[in-house]
Coordinates of C-alpha atoms in Angstrom, one line a residue:
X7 CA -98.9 31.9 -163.0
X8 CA -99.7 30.8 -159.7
X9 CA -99.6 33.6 -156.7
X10 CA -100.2 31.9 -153.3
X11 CA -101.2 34.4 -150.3
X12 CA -99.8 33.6 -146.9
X13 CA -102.0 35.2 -144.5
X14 CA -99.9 35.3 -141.0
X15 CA -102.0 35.4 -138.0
X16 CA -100.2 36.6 -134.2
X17 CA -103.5 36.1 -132.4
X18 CA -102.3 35.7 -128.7
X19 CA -99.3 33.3 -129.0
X20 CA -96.6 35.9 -128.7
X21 CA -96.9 35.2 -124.1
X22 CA -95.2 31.9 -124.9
X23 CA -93.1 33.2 -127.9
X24 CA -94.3 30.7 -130.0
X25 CA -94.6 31.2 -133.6
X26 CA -97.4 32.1 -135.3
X27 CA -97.6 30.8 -138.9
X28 CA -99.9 33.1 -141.8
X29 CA -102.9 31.8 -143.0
X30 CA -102.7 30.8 -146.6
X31 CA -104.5 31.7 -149.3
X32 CA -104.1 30.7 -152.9
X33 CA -105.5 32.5 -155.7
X34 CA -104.6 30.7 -159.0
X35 CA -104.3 32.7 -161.9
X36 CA -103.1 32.2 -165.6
X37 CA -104.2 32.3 -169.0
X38 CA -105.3 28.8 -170.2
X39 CA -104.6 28.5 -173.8
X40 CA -108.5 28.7 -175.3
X41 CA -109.3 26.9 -178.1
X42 CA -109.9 29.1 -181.2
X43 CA -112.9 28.9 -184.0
X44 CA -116.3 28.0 -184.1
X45 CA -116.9 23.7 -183.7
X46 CA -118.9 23.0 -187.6
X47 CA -122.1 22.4 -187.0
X48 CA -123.3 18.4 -186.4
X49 CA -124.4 17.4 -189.8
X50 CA -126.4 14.1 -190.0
X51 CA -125.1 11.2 -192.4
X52 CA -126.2 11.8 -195.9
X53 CA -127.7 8.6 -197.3
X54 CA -128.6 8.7 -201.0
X55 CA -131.9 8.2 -202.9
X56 CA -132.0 5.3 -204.9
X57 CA -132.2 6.5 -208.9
X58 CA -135.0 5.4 -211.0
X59 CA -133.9 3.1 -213.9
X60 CA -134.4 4.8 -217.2
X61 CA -135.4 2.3 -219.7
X62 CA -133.8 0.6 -222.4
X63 CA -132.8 3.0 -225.6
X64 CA -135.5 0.7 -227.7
X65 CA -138.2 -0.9 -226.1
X66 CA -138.2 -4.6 -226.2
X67 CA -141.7 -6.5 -228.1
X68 CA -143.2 -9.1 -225.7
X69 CA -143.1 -12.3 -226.5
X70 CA -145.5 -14.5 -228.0
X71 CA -146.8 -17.1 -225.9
X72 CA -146.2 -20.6 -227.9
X73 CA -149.3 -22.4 -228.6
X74 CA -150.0 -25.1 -226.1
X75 CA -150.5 -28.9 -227.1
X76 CA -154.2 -28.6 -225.9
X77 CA -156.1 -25.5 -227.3
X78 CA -156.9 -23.3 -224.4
X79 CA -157.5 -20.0 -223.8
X80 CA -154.3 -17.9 -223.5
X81 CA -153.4 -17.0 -219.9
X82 CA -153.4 -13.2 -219.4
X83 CA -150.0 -11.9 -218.3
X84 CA -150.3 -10.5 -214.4
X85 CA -149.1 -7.3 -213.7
X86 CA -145.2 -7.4 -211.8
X87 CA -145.4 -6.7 -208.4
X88 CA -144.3 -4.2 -206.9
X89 CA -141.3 -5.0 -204.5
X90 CA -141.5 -4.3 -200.8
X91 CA -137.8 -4.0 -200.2
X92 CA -134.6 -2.7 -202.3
X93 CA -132.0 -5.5 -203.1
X94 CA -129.2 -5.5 -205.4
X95 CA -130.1 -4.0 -208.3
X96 CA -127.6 -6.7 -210.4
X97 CA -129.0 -9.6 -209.2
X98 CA -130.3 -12.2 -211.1
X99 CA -133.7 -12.9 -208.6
X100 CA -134.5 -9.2 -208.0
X101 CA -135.3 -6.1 -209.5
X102 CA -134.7 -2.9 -208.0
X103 CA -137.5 -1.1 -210.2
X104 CA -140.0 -3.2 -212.4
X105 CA -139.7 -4.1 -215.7
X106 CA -141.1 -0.7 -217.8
X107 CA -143.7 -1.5 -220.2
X108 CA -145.4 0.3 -223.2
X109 CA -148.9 1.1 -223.6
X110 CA -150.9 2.5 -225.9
X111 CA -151.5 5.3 -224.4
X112 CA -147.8 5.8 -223.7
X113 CA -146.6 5.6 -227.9
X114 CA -143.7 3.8 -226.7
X115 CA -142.9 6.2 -223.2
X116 CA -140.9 4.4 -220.2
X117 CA -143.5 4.6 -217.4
X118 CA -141.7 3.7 -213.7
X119 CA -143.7 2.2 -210.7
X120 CA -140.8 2.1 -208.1
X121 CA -141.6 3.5 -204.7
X122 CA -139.0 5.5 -202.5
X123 CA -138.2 3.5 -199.2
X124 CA -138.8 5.0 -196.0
X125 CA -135.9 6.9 -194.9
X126 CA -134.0 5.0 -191.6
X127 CA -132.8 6.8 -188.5
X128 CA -129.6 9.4 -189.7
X129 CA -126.2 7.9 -188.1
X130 CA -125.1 9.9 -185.4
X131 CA -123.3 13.4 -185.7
X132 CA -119.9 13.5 -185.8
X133 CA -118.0 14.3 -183.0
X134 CA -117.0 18.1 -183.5
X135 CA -113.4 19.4 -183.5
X136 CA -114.0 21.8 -180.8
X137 CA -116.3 21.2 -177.4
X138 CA -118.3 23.8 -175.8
X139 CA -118.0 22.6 -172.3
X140 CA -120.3 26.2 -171.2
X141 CA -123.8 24.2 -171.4
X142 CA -122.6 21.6 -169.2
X143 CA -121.1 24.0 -166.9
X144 CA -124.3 26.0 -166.6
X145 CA -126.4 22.7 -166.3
X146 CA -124.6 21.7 -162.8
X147 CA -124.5 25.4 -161.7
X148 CA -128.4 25.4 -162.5
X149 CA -128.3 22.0 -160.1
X150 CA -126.5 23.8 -157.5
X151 CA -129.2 26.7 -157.3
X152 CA -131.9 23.9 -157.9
X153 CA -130.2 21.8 -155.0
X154 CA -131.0 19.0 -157.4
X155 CA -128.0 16.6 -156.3
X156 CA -129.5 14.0 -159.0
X157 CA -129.2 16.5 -161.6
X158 CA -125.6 17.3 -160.6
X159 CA -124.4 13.7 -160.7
X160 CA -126.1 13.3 -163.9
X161 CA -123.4 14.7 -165.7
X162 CA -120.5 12.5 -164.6
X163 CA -119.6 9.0 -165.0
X164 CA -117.4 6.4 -162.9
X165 CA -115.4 6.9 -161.0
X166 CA -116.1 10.8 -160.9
X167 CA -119.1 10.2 -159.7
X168 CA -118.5 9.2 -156.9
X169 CA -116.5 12.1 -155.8
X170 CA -119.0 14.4 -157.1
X171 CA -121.3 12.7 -155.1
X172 CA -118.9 12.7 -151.6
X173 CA -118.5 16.9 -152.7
X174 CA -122.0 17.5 -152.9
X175 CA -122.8 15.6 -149.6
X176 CA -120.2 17.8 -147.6
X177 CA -121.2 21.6 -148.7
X178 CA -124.8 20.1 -148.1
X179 CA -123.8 19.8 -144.6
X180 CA -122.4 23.2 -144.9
X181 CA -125.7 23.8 -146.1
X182 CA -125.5 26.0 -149.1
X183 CA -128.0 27.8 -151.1
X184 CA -126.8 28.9 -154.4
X185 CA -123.2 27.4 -156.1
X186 CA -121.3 28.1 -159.1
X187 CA -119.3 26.0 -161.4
X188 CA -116.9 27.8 -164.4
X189 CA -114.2 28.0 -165.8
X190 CA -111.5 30.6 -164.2
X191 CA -113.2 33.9 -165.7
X192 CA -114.9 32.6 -168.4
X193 CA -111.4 31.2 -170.0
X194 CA -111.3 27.9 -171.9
X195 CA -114.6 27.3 -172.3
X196 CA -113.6 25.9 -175.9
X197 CA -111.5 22.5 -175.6
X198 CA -110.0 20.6 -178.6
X199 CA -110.7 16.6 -177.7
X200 CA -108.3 14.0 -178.6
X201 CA -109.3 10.7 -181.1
X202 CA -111.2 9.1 -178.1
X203 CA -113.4 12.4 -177.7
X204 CA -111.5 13.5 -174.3
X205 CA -110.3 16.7 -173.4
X206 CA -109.6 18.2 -169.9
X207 CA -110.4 21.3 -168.4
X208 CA -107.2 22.9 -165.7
X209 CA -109.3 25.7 -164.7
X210 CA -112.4 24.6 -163.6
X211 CA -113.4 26.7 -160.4
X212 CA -117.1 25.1 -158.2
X213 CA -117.8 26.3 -154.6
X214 CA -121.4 26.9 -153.1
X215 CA -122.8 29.7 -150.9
X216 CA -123.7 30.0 -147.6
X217 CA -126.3 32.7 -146.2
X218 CA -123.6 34.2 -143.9
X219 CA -121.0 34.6 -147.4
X220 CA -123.5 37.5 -148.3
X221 CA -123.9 39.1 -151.6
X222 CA -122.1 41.9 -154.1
X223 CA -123.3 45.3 -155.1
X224 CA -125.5 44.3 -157.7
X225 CA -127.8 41.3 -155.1
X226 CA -125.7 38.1 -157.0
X227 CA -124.7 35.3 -154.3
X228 CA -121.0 35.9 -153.7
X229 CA -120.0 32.2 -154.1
X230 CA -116.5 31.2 -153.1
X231 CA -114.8 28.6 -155.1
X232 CA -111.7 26.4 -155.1
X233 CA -110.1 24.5 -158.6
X234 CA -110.5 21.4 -159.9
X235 CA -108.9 19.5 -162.8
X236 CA -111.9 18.2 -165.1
X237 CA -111.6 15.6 -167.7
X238 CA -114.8 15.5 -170.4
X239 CA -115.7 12.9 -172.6
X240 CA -118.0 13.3 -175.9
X241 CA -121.0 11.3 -176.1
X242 CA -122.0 9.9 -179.4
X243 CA -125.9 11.9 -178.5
X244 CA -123.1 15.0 -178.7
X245 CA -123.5 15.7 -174.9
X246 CA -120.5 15.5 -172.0
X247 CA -120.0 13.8 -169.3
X248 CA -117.3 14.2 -166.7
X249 CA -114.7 11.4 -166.1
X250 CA -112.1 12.8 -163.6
X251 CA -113.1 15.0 -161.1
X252 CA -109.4 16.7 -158.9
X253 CA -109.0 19.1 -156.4
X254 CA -105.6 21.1 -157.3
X255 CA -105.3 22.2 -153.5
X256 CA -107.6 20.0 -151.1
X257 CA -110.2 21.4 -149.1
X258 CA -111.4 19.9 -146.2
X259 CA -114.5 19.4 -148.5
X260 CA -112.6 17.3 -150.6
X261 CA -111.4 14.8 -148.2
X262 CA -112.9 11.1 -148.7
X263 CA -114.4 11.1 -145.3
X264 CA -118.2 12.4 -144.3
X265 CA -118.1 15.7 -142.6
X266 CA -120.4 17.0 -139.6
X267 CA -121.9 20.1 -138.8
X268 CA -122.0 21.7 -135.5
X269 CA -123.6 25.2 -135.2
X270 CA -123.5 27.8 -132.7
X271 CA -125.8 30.7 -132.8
X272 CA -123.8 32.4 -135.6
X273 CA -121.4 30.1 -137.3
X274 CA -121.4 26.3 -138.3
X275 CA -118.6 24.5 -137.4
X276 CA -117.5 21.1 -139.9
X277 CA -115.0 18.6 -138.9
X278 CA -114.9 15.0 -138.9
X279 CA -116.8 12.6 -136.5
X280 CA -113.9 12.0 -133.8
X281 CA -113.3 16.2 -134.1
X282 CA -116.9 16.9 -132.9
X283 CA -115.8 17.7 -129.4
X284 CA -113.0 20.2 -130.5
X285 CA -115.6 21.7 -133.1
X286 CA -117.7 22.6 -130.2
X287 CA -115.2 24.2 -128.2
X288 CA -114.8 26.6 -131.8
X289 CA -118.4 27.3 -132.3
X290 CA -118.8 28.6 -129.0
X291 CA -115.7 31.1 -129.1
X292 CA -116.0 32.1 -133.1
X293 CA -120.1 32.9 -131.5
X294 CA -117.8 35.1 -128.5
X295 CA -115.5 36.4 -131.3
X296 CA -118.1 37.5 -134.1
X297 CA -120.5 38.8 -131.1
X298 CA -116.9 41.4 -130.1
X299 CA -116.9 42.6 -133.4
X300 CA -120.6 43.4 -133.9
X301 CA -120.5 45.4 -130.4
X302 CA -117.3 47.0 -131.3
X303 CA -118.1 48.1 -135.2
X304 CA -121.9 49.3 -133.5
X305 CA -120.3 51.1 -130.7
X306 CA -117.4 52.8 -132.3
X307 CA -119.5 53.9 -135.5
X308 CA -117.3 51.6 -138.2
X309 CA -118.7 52.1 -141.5
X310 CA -118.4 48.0 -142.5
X311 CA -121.0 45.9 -141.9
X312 CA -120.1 43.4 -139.2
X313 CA -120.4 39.9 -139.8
X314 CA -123.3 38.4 -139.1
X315 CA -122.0 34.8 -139.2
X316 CA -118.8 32.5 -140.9
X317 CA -117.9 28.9 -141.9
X318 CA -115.5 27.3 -140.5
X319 CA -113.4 24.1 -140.2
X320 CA -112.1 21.9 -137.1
X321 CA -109.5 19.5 -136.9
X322 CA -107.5 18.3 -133.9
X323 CA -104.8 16.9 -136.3
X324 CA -101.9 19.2 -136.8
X325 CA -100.8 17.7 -139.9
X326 CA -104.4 17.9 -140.9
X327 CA -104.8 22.0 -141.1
X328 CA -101.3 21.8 -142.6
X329 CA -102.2 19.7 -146.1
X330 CA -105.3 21.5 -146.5
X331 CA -105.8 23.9 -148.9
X332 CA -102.3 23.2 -150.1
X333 CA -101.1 20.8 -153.6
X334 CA -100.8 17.1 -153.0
X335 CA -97.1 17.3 -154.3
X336 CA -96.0 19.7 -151.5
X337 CA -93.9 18.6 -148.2
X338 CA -95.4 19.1 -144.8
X339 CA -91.7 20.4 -144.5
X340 CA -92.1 23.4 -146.8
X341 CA -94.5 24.7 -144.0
X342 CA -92.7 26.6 -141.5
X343 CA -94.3 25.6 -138.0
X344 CA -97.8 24.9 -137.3
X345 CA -100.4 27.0 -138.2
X346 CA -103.1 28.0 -135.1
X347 CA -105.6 29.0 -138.1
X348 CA -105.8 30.7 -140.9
X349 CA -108.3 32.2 -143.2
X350 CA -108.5 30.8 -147.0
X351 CA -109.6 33.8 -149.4
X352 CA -111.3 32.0 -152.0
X353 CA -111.3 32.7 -155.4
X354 CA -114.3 33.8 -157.4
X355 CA -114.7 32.7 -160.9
X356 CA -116.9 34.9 -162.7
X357 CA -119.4 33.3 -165.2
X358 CA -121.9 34.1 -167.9
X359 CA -119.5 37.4 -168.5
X360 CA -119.7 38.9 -165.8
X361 CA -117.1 42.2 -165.4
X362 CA -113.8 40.5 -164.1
X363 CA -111.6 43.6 -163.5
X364 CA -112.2 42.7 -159.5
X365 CA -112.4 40.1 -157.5
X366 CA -114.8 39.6 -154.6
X367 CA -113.4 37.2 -152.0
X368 CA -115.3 34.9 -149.8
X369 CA -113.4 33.2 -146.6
X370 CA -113.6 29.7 -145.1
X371 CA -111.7 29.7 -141.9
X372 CA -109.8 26.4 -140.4
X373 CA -108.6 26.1 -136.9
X374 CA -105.9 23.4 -135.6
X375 CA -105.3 21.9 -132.7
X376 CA -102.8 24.4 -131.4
X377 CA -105.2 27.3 -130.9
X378 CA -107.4 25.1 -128.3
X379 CA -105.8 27.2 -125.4
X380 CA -106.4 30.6 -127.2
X381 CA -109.7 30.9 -128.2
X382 CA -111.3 33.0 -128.6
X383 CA -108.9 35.5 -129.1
X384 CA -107.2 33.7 -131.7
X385 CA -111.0 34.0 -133.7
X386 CA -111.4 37.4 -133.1
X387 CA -107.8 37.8 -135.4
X388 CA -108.8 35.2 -137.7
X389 CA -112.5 36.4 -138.3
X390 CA -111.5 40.4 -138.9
X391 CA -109.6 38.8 -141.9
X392 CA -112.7 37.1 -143.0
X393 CA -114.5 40.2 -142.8
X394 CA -112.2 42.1 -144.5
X395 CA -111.4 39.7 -147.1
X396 CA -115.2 40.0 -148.2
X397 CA -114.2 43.3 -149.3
X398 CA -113.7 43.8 -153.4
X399 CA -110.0 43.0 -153.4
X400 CA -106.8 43.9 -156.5
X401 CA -105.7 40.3 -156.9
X402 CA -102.5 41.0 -156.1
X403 CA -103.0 43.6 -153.1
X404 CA -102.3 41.0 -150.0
X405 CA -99.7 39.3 -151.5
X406 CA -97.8 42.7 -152.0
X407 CA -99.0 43.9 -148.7
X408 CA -99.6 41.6 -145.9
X409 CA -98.6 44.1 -143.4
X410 CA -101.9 45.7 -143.7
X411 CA -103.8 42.7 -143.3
X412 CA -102.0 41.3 -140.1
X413 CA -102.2 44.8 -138.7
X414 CA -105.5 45.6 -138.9
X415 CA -106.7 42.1 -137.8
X416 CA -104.2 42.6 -134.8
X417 CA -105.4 46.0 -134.2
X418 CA -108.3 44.3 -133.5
X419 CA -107.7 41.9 -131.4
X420 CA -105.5 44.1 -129.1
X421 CA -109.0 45.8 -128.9
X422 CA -110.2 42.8 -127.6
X423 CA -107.3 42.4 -124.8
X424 CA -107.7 46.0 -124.0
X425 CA -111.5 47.2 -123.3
X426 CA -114.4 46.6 -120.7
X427 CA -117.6 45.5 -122.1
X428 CA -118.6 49.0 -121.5
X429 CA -115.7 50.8 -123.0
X430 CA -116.7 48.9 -126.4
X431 CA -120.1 49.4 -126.2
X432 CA -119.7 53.5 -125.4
X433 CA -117.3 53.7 -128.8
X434 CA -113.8 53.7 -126.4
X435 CA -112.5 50.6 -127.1
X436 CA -108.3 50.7 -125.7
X437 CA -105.8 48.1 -127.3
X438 CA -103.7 46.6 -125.0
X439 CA -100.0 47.6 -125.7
X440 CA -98.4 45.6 -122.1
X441 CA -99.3 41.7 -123.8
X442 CA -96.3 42.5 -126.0
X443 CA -93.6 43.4 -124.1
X444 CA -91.8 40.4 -124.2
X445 CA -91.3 41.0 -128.0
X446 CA -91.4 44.8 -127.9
X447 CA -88.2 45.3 -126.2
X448 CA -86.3 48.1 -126.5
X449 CA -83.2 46.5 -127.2
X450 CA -84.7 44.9 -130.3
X451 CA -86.7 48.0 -131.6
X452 CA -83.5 50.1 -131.9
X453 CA -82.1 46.9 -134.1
X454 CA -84.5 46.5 -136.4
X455 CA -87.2 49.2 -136.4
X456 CA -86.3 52.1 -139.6
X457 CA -89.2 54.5 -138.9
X458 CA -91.4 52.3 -141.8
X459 CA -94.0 49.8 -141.8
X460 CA -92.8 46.2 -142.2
X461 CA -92.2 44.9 -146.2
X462 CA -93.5 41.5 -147.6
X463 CA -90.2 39.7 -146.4
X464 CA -89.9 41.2 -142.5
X465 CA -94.4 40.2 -142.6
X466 CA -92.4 36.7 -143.3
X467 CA -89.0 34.8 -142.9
X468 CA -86.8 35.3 -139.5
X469 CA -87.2 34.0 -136.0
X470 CA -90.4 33.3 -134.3
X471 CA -89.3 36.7 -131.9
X472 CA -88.5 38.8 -134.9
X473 CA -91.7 37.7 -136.9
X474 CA -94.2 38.7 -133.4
X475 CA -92.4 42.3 -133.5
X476 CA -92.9 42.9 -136.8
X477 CA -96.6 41.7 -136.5
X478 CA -97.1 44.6 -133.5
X479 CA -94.9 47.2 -135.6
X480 CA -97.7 46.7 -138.3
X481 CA -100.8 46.7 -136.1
X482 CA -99.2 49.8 -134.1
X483 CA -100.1 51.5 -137.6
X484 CA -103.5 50.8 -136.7
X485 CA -103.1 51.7 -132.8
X486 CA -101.8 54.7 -133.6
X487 CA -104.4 55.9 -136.1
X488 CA -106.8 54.7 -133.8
X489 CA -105.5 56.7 -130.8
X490 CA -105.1 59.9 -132.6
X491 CA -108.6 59.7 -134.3
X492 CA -111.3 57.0 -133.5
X493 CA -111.8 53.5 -134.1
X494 CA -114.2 54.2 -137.1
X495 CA -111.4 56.5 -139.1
X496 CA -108.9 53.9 -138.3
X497 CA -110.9 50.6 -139.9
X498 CA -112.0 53.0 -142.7
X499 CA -108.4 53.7 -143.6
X500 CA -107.4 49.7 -143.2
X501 CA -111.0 49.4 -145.9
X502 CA -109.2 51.9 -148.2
X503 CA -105.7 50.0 -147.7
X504 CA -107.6 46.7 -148.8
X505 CA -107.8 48.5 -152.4
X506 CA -104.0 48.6 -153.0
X507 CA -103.0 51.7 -151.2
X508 CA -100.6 52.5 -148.7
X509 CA -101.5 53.1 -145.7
X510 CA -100.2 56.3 -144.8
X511 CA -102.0 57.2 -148.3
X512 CA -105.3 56.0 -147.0
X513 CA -104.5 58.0 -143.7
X514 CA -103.6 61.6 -145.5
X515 CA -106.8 60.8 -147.6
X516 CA -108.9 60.3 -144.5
X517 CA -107.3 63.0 -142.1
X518 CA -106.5 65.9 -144.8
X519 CA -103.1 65.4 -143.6
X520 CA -99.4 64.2 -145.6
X521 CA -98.4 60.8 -145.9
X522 CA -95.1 61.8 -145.1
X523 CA -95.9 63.7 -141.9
X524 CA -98.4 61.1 -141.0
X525 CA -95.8 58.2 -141.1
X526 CA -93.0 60.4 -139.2
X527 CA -95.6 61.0 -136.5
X528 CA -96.1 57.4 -136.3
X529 CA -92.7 56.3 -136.2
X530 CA -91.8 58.5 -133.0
X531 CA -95.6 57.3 -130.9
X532 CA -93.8 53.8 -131.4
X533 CA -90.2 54.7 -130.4
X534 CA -92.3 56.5 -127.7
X535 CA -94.8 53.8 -126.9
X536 CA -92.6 50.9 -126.9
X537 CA -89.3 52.0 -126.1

């Protein structure tokens, strides 16, 4: 089953009423059939050794040589020689053992001279029924942590290789330091090949770290990674090689073009060549956004660990930011609107059996052409979903939820509208209700507000006017929490959210209060505040 995450950013269009479209993020899951038993184990070509020829039932009297014309002395019979080289035993001009003969000492007893031949190369093993694609996996993840990009390519042939070799060049502008390539969770590492000795792989995940993606609880490289469709040949020296190499959704690191880095003091910035000017305009307001949310998480005492820098992607094509990350079969015309930017939650494919009852996500955002005129504020939104999407994550949380995740990222950057330098740094940070009021009428709050946060479907479909109110309804959660305790107790309870829990669940956990009386509260400050 495929489950595809829509993250929806407001970040700052809802002035000009524009529609904001989520972020998407695609997390592909499913149970590949795996191939069952154990492949027999290569067994070299048996060749035979030749049999020694017994000899005859009743030995045979030499003859006696006829008496020549001229008297002479008899010639002495010569010793047979021994053959150098087996030929057909039933042949008139060869033997394949020497004629036996009887001594004295032998009473009549066959004695053999044949000599074994020296055994020739065994024919190759057979190709098995099963392939164990796990050492060839761990050979190009060893590459990756080696940076060995000769290594990596070893293990595919044309035309793979040659977008291997245009993936490897791109994260190395990234500039990575640890990667990972396996199979979704360690499934369907055991693939039945077909007469020719191919077999493809559907859930092959690869990515490669950056320093700024961190690491999990135990010091292991969180490593991000998107999923390919592999196709393996067998070699007859019983090794593998890679044939097709296929992004299911396209990354911008999969395009067929040479990205270029351009790095601020905290993030790197890739786009193409004729993009570099856009990229630097992002660089230097994703460096104003991440530097907001360090001062804000120091001064108001949050708990989290602030970012200390992101990857990101530039493009200043719209149709560009809409057809990555997304299947080559889709329609730019599924895509409702144009996307500012979004945040893509990778997927991490655990290897070597590693526990897989969580997930850890690492983020890559991209930004289009139509934030230009918002940064930074657009970043701050985007980048407090990358740092929250770091956090251990249910699989299935955002997609059942993505009120909480537009919330608190909009929290946020109301934070950012509201306070002084100095209110931020002191720990008083004020969101700023008034940007909103165009959308936050009172006319349309008693239509469509019920006293709960919005669902899935409100976070979703509807106008672009109904989906910006529903964005504030869910960060007023936030604003509200915020207000009535701190800043820190308000991100804490959006951290315990990101674990599958209601919100007002989170809050009663956090406060000692009920969920019940927590959300009723709530409900009237927004009648209150925005009526």
């Amino acid at each position: 089953m495929r489950v595809t995450r829509w993250r929806r950013g407001l970040a700052g269009l809802l002035l000009t009423g524009a529609l904001l479209v989520a972020g998407c993020s695609a997390v592909v899951t499913g149970e590949p059939v795996a191939a069952t038993g154990r492949p027999a184990l290569a067994t070299p070509g048996a060749r035979t050794t030749p049999t020694e020829l017994s000899a005859p039932t009743t030995p045979t009297e030499p003859t006696t040589p006829t008496e020549p014309t001229t008297p002479t002395e008899p010639t002495t019979p010569t010793e047979p020689t021994t053959p150098t080289e087996l030929t057909d035993p039933t042949a008139p001009t060869a033997r394949t053992t020497p004629t036996p003969r009887t001594t004295p000492e032998t009473s009549g007893r066959t004695v053999s001279t044949a000599i074994r031949p020296t055994p020739a190369t065994p024919a190759p093993a057979p190709m098995p029924a099963v392939l164990d694609v796990q050492p060839l996996l761990r050979s190009m993840t060893a590459a990756l942590n080696d940076h060995d990009r000769a290594a990596f390519l070893s293990h595919f042939s044309s035309p793979a290789v040659t977008v291997a070799a245009r993936w490897w060049d791109n994260m190395d502008v990234i500039g990575f330091d640890a990667g990972s390539v396996a199979t979704y969770q360690d499934q369907g590492l055991r693939v039945a090949p077909n007469d020719a000795g191919i077999a493809d792989i559907d859930y092959l995940m690869a990515g490669a770290h950056h320093p700024s993606d961190g690491a999990d609880a135990d010091g292991t490289p969180v490593i991000g990674t998107s999923q390919y469709q592999v196709r393996v040949s067998w070699q007859r020296d019983g090794s593998l090689k890679i044939t097709r190499w296929h992004a299911v959704r396209p990354a911008p690191w999969d395009c067929s073009c040479a990205l270029v880095a351009t790095k601020g003091s905290r993030v790197v910035v890739l786009s193409t060549p004729a993009a570099v000017g856009y990229a630097e305009q992002v660089a230097q307001a994703a460096d104003t956004a991440i530097d907001f949310q360090r001062r804000l998480f120091v001064g108001s005492k949050v708990a989290l660990t602030p970012l200390s820098g992101a990857v990101i992607f530039a493009t200043d094509r719209a149709t560009e930011i809409q057809k990555w990350f997304r299947a080559t079969t889709d329609k730019l015309s599924d895509v409702t609107g144009i996307a500012l930017a979004y945040v893509r939650d990778l997927t991490i494919a655990f290897g070597d059996d590693r526990p897989v009852d969580r997930e850890v996500g690492s983020s890559r955002l991209a930004v289009g052409p139509m934030a230009s005129g918002l940064l930074p504020s657009v970043l701050v939104h985007e980048l407090t979903h990358y740092r929250f999407f770091a956090l251990p994550l249910d699989r299935q949380h955002l997609t059942n939820d993505p009120a909480l995740a537009e919330g608190v990222a909009q929290y946020v950057t109301e934070l950012y509208f509201g306070s002084s330098a100095a209110q931020v740094a002191t720990g008083a940070p004020v969101a700023d209700l008034g940007t909103y009021r165009l959308v936050m009428t009172p006319a349309r709050l008693e239509k469509l507000f019920t006293g709960a946060p919005p669902t899935a479907a409100q976070m979703r479909d509807g106008s672009a006017d109904e989906l910006n109110f529903w964005y504030v309804i869910a960060a007023s959660v936030f604003v509200y929490l915020g207000e009535k305790y701190s800043v820190a107790t308000a991100l804490k309870i959006a951290e315990c959210g990101y674990t599958g829990r209601e919100a007002f669940a989170c809050a009663a956990d956090a406060t000692g209060g009920s969920a019940k009386s927590l959300q009723s509260s709530w409900a009237d400050w927004v009648r209150r505040s925005y009526g």
